[in-house]
Coordinates of C-alpha atoms in Angstrom, one line a residue:
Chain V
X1 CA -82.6 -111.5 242.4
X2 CA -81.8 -114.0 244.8
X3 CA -77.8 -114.1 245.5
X4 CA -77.6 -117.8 246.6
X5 CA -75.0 -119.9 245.5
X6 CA -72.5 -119.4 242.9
X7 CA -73.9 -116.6 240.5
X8 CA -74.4 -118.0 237.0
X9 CA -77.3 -115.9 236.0
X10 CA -75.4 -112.8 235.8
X11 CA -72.9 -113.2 233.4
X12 CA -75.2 -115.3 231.2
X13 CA -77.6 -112.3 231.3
X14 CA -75.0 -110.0 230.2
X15 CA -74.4 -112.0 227.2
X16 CA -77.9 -112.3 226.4
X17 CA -78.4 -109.0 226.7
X18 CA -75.5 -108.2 224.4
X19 CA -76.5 -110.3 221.9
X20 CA -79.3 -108.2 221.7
X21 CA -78.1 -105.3 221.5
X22 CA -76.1 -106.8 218.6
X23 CA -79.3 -107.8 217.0
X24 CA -81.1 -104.5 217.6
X25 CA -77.6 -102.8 216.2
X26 CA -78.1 -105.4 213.1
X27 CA -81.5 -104.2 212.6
X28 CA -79.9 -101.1 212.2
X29 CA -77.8 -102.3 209.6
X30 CA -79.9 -104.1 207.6
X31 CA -82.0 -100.7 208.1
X32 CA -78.9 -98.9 206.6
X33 CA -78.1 -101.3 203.7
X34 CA -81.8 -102.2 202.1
X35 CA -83.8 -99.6 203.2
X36 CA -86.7 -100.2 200.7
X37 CA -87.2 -103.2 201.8
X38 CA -87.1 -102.3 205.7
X39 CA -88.8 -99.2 204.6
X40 CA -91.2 -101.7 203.1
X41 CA -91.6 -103.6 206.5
X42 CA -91.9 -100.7 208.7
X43 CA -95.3 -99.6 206.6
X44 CA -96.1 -103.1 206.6
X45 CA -96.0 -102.9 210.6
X46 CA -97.7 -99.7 210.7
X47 CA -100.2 -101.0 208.2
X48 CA -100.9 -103.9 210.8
X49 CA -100.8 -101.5 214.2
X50 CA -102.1 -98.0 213.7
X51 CA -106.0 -99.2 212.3
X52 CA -106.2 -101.2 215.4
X53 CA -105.9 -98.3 217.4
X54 CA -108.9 -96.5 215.0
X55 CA -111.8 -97.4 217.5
X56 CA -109.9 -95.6 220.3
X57 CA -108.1 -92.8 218.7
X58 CA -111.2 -91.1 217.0
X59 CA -113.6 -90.4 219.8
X60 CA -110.4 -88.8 221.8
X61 CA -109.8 -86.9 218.9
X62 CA -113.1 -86.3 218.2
X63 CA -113.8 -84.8 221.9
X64 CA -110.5 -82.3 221.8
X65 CA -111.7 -80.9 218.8
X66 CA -115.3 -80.4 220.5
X67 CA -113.5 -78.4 223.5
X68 CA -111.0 -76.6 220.5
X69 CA -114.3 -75.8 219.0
X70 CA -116.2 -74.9 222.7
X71 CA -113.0 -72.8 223.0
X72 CA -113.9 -70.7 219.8
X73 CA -117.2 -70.1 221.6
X74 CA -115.4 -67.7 223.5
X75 CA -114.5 -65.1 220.8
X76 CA -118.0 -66.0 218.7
X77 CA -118.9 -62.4 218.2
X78 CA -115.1 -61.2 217.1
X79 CA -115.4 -64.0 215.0
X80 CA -118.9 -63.0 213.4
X81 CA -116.8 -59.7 212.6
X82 CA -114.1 -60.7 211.1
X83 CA -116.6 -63.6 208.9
X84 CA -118.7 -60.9 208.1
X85 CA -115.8 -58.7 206.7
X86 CA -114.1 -61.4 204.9
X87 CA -117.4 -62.4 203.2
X88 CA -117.2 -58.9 202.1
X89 CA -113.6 -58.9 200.7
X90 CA -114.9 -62.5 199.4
X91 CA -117.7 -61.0 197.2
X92 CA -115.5 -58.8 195.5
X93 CA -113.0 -62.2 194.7
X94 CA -116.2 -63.9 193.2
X95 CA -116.8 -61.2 191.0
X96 CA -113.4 -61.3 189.9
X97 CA -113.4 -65.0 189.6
X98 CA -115.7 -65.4 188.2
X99 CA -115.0 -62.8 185.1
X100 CA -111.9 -64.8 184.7
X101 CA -113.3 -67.9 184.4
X102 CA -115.5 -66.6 181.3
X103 CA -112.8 -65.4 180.3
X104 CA -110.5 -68.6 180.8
X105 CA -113.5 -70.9 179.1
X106 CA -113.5 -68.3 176.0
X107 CA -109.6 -68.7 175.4
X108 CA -109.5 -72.3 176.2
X109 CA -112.6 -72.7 173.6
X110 CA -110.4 -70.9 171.2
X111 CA -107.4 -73.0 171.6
X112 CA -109.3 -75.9 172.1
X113 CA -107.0 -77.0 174.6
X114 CA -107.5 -80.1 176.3
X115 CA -106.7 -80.0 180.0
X116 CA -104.6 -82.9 181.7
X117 CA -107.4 -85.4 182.3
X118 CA -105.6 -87.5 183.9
X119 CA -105.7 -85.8 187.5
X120 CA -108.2 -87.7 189.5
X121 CA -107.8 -88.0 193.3
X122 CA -108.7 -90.7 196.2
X123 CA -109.7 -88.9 199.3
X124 CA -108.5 -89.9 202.8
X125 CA -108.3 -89.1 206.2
X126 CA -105.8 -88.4 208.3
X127 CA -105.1 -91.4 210.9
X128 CA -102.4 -89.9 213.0
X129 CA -99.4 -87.7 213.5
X130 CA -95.8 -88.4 213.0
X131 CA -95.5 -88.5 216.9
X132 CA -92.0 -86.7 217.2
X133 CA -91.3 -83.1 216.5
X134 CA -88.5 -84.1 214.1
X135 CA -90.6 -85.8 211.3
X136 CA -93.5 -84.3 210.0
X137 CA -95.9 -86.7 208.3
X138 CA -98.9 -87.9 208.8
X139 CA -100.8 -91.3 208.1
X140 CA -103.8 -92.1 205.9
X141 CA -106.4 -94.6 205.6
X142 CA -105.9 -95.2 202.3
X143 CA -103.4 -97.3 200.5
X144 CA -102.3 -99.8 197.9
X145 CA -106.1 -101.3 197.7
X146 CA -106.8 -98.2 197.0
X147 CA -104.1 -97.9 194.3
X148 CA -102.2 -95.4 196.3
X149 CA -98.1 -95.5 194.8
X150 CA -95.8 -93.8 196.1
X151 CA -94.4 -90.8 195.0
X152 CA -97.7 -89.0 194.2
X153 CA -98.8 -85.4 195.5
X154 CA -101.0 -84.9 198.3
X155 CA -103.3 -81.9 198.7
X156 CA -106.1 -80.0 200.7
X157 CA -108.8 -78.6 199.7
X158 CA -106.9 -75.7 198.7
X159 CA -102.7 -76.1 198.4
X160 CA -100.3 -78.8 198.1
X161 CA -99.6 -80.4 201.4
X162 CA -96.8 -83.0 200.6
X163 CA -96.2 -86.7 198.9
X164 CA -96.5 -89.9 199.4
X165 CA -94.1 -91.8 200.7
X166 CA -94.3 -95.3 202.2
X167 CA -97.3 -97.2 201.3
X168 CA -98.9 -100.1 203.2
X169 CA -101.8 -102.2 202.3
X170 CA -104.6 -99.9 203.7
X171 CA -102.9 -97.1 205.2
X172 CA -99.9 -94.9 203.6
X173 CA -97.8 -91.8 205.0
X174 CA -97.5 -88.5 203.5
X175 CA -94.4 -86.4 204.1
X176 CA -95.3 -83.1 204.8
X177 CA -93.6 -79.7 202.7
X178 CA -92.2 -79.0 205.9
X179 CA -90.7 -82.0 207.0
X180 CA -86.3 -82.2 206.2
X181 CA -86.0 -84.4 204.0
X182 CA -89.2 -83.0 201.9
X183 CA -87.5 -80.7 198.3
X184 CA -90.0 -80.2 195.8
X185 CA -89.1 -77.7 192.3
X186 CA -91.7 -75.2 192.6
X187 CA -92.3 -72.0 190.1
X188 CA -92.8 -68.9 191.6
X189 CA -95.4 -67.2 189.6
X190 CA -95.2 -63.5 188.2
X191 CA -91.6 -63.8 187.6
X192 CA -91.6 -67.6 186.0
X193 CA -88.2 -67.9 188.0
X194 CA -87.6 -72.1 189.0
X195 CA -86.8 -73.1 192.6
X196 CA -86.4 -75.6 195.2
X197 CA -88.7 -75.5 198.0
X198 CA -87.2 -77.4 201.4
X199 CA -88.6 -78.3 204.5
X200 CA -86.4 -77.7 207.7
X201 CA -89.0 -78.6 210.1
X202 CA -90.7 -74.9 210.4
X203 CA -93.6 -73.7 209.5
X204 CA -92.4 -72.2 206.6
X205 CA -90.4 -74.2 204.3
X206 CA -87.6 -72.3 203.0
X207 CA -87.0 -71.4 198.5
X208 CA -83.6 -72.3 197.5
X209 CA -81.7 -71.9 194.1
X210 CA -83.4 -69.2 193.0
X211 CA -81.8 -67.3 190.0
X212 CA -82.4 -63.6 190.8
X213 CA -83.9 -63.3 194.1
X214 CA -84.2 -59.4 193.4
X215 CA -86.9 -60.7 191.3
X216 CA -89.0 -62.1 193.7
X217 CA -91.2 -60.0 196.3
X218 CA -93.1 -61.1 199.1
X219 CA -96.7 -62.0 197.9
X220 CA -95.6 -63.8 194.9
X221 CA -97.8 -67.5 193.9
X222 CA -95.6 -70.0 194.2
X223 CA -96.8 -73.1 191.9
X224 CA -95.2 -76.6 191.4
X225 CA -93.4 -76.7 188.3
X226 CA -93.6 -80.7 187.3
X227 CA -90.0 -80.5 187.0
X228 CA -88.5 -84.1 187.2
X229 CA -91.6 -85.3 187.0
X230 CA -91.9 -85.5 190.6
X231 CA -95.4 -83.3 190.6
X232 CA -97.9 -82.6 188.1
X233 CA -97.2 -78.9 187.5
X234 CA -99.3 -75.9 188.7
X235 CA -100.8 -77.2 191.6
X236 CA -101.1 -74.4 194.6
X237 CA -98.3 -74.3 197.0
X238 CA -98.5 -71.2 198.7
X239 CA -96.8 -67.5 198.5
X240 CA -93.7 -66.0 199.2
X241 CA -92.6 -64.6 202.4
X242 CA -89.8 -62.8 203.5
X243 CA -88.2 -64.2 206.7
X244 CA -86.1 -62.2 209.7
X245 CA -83.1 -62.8 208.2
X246 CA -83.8 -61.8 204.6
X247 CA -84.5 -65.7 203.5
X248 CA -87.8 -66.1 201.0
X249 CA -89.4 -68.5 202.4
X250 CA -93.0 -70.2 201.3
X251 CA -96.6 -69.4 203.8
X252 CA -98.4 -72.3 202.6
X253 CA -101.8 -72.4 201.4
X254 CA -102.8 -76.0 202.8
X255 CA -104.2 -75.5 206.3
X256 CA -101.4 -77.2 208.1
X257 CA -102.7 -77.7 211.6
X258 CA -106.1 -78.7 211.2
X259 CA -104.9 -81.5 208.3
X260 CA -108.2 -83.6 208.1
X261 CA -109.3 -84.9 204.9
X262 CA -106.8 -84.9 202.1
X263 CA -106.7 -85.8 198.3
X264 CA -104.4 -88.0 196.8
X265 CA -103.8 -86.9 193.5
X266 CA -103.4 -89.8 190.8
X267 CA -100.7 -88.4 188.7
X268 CA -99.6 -90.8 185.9
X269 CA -96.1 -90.3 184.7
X270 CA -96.1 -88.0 181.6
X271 CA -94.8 -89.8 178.7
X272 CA -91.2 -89.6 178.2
X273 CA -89.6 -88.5 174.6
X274 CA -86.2 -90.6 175.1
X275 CA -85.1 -90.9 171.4
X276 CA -83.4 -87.7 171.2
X277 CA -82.5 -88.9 168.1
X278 CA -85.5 -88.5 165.8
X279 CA -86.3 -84.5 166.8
X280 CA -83.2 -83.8 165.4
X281 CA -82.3 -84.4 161.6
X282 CA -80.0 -87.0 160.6
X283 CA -76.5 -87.0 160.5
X284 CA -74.2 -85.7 158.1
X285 CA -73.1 -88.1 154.9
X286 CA -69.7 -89.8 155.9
X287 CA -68.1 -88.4 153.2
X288 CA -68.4 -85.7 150.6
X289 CA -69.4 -87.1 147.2
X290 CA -71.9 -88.7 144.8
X291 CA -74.4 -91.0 147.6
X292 CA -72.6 -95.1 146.7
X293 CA -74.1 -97.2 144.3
X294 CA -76.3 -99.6 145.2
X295 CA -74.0 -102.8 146.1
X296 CA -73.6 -105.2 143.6
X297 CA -75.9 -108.5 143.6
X298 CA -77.0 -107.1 147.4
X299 CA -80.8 -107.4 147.9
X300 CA -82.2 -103.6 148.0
X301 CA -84.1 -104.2 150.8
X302 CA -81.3 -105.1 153.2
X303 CA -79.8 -101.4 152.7
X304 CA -82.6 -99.0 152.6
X305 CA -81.1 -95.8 153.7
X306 CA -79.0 -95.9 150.5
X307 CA -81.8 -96.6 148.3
X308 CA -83.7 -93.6 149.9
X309 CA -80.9 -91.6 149.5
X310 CA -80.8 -92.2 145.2
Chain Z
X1 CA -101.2 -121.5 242.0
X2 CA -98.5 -119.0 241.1
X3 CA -96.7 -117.4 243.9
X4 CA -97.2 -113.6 244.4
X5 CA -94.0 -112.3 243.9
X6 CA -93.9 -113.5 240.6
X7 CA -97.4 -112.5 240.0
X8 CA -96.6 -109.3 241.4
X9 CA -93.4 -109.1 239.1
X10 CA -95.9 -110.3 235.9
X11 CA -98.6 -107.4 236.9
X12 CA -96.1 -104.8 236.9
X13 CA -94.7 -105.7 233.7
X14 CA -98.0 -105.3 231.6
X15 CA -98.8 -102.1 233.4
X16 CA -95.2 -101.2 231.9
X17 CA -96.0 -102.0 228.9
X18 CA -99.5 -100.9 228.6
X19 CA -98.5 -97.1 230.4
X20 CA -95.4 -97.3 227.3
X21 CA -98.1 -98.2 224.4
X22 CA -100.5 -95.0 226.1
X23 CA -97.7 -92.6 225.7
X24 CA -97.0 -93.8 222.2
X25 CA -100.4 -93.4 221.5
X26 CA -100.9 -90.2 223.0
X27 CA -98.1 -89.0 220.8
X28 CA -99.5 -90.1 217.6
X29 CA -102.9 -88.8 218.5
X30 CA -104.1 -86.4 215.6
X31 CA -104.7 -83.9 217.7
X32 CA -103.5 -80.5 215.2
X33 CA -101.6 -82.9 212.2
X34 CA -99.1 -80.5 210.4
X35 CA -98.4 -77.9 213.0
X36 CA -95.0 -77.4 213.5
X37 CA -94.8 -78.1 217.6
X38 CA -92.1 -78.0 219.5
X39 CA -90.3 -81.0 221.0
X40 CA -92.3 -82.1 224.1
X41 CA -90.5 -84.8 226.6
X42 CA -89.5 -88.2 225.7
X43 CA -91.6 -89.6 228.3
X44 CA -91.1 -93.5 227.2
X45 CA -87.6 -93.1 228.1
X46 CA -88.3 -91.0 231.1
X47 CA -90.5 -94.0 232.1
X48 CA -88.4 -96.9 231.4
X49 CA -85.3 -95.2 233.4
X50 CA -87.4 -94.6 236.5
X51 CA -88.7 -98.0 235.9
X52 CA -85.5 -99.1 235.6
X53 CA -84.2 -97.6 239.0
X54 CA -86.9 -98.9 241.2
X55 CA -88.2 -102.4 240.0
X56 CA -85.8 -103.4 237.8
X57 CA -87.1 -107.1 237.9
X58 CA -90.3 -106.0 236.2
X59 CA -88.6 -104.5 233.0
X60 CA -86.7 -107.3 231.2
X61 CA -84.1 -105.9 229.3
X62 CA -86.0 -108.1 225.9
X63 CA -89.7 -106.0 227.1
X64 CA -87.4 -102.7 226.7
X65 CA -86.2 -103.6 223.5
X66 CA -89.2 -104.7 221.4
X67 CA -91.3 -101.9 222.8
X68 CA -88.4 -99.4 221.7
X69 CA -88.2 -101.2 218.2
X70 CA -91.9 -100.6 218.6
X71 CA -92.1 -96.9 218.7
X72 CA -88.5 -97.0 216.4
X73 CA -90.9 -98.3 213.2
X74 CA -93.9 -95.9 214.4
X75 CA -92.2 -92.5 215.0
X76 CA -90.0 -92.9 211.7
X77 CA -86.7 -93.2 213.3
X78 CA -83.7 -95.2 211.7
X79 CA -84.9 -99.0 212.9
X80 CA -83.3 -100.6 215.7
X81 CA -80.7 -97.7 216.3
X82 CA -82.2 -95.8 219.7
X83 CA -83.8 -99.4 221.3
X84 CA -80.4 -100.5 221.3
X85 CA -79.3 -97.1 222.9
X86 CA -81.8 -97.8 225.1
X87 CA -81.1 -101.2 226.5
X88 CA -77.3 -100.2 226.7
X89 CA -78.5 -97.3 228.8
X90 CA -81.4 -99.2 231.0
X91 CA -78.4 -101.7 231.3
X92 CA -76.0 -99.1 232.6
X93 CA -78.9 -98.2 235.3
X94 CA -80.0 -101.2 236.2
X95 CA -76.2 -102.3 237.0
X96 CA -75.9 -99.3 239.6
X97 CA -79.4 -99.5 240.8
X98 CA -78.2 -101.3 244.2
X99 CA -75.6 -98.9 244.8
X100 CA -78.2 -95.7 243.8
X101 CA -80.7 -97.1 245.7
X102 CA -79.3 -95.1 249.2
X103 CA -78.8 -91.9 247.7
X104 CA -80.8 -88.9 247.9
X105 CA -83.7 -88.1 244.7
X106 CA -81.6 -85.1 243.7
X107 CA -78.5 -86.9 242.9
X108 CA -80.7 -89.9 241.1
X109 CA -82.1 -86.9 239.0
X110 CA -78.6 -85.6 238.3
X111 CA -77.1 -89.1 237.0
X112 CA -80.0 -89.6 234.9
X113 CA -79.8 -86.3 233.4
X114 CA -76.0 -87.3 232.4
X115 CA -76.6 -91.1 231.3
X116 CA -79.7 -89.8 229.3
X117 CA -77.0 -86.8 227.9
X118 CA -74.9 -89.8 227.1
X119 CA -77.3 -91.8 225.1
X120 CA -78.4 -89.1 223.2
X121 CA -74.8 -88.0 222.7
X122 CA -74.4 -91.4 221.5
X123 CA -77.4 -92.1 219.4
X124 CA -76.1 -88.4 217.5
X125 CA -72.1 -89.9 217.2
X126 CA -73.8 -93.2 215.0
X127 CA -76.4 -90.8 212.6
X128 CA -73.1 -88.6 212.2
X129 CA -71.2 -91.6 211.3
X130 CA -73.2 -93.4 209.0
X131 CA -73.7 -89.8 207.1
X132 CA -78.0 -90.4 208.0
X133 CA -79.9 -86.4 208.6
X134 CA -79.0 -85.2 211.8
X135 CA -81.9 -83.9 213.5
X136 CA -81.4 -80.3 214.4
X137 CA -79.4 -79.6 217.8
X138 CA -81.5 -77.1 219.1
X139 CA -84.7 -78.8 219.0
X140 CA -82.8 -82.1 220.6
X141 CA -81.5 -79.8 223.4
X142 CA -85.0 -78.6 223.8
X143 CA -86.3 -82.3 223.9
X144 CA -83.8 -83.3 226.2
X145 CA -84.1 -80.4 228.5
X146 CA -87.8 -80.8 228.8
X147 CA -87.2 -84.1 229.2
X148 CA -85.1 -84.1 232.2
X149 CA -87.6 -81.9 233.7
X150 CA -90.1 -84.6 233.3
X151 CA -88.4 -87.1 235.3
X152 CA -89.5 -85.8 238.4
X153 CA -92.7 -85.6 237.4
X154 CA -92.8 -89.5 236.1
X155 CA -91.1 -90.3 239.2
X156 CA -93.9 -88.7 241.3
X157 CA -96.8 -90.1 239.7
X158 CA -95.5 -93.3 240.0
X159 CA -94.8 -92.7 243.1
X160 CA -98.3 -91.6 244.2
X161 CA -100.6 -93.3 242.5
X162 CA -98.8 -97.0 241.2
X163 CA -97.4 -96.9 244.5
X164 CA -93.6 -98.1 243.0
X165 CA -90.9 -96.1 245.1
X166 CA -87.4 -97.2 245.4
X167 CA -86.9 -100.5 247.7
X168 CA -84.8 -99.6 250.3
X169 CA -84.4 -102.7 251.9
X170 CA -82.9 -105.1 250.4
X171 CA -84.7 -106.0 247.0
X172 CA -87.8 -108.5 248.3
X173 CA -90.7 -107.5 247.1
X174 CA -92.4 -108.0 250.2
X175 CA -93.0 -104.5 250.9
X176 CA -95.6 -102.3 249.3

């Protein structure tokens, strides 16, 4: 910054650089006012950025996992222990399991009830992490090729871990149960009773609108329900647990934490009965009475209420 | 062919920018996806301020605000809202970097620690106004205390290694 001369370049500068600050505020406007559509570009950008950064991020992610899984080296013969238990515990859960699942296939033979066929999942892997500690998301290779939309539930191997939302061309983002802005309506499971299951960026997501909470005891399934046709219903969420403070909150089944392969669940929107009209019977005659004649010189056809009526 | 201050001036841009796009990737690394973790440090903004404060030449105020738009659109933030926080506040810095440039490290640290209070102060007022989810205020003070403790740290590496410590002769670059 040579100071020779009359100084023009500084107050140019300052007005370039307000200008773009006025831009970057606009951005934030035009952020504010269509989000879809900037919503749309950011996954567009993401889309473009993140996959070139594939050939570098997996062999660093890759080796940390090998020194997390050196690291469990450590405690190999606790672990055995523990394993070796578990399998135990784990025998008697087949048994069980698989007695109900005779069972289940008898009944469901009986009823001949047709289960929703129309759950089929893509598989995808987890790219990378929301990046702040106040969103909680993460990215995945698959996307609108893949027929990816947005809106549909994400799970594990075991439990739900969250939805889509934002979908670029080959990558899209799910947002995790536990992230703030995440509510899903969930069923909690002996009971029957309808909730509301929030993220507020802990570990557990916290149950919400519940009708009697006295109810409800730590332990309980909690399910999703399909209400507003947000989820297909009865997919795994996790159980109920009672926090400090007396708040039920939900320990998730998904293994949040080591999030590496998940299903996207293709979930087709159930068919909608909107004619509320024809479930219930027709209205009332006008007035009381013999039904009208037929109209005089009126062709039939054009009135055929009445001439169902006689 | 070009002369070296400018080259010198070019070269410590892209290591700027290319030390910015390491942290961002760092951050985004899959390393445990879904854990809940608390807040680390905002080191971009730890590194653009001590940029900032020593060779202000080699961080155009336009560099600070595309890679800040950058990490906006990448790290899910409301677009366009803390890069323009950022340039006002790299702005404020950069226009009392001559007079800063005497004072002791300690008292550098302490206005940083208020101008970075300020922005984030700031950044919260807008998301309040415009009704947007606030993120929670414990976590941010968490964030910004474990920032502010990572300033010296930024400062010292950069020190050490890149060799950048605050001109304080006059601003030619002849000095090393």
């Amino acid at each position: 910054m040579a100071r020779k001369g009359p100084d023009y370049a500084a107050p140019v500068r300052r007005i370039l650089v307000s200008l773009l600050v006025l831009v970057l505020l606009a951005v934030f406007l035009f952020w504010q006012i269509d989000s879809p559509r900037a919503e749309r570009i950011r996954s567009a950008v993401i889309d473009r950025f993140v996959p070139s950064f594939g050939w570098a991020m997996s062999p660093v992610t890759r080796l940390s996992r090998m020194v997390a899984g050196f690291e469990s080296y450590a405690r190999l013969y606790e672990q055995n222990q523990e394993l070796r238990r578990e399998l135990q515990k784990m025998s008697a859960w087949k048994e069980a399991a698989v007695q109900l699942e005779q069972e289940n296939a008898k009944l469901l033979a009986q009823n001949s009830v047709r289960i929703d066929p129309a759950l089929t999942s893509v598989s995808g892997v987890v790219l990378t992490d929301s990046g702040t500690a106040f969103r909680q998301s993460v990215l995945l290779n698959v996307g609108a090729r893949d027929g990816i939309l947005d809106g549909w539930a994400t799970m594990d191997g075991l439990g739900l871990v969250g939805r889509i939302s934002g979908v670029g061309e080959t990558t899209s983002r799910v947002m995790l149960l536990t992230d703030p802005s995440s509510r899903i309506p969930v069923t909690i499971l002996p009971s029957g009773q309808n909730a509301l299951l929030g993220g507020d960026n802990t570990a557990l997501p916290a149950l919400d609108f519940i009708e009697s909470p006295e109810n409800i005891r730590p332990g309980d399934r909690v399910t999703s329900s399909g209400d507003g046709g947000v989820f297909p219903p009865g997919l795994l969420v996790g159980q109920v647990a009672q926090a400090s403070d007396g708040r039920l909150r939900v320990r998730l089944a998904a293994d949040y934490g080591r999030l590496e392969f998940l299903r996207v669940l293709r979930s087709h929107p159930s068919e909608r009965l909107a004619d509320t009209g024809l479930l219930i019977p027709p209205p009332p005659a006008e007035f009381i009475g013999p039904p009208m004649p037929p109209a005089m010189g009126m062709d039939p056809a054009a009135r055929p209420e009445e001439a169902r009526n006689d | 062919m070009i002369d070296p201050q400018r080259r010198r001036r070019l070269a410590g841009q892209v290591l700027f920018i290319l030390l910015f796009l390491a942290i961002l990737f760092l951050r985004l690394m899959p390393l445990n996806p879904g854990r809940v973790i608390w807040p680390g440090p905002d080191l971009a903004a730890c590194l653009a301020l001590a940029w900032v404060l020593r060779r202000p030449e080699q961080v155009p105020a336009l560099t600070l605000a595309l890679l800040f738009l950058l990490e906006d659109v990448l790290l899910l933030r409301p677009l366009g809202l803390w890069a323009a926080v950022m340039v006002i506040g790299t702005e404020a810095a950069r226009t009392r970097e001559q007079r800063w440039r005497e004072l002791p490290f300690m008292v550098e640290w302490l206005r940083v620690a208020i101008l970075l209070a300020l922005m984030l102060l700031g950044y919260r007022l807008v998301l309040a106004v415009f009704f947007l989810p606030l993120p929670p205020l414990g976590q941010v003070i968490l964030q910004y205390i474990a920032t502010i403790g990572a300033y010296p740290l930024t400062v010292g590496l950069m020190h050490w290694p890149l060799g950048l410590r605050r001109s304080l002769s006059e601003s030619d670059t002849r000095r090393r």
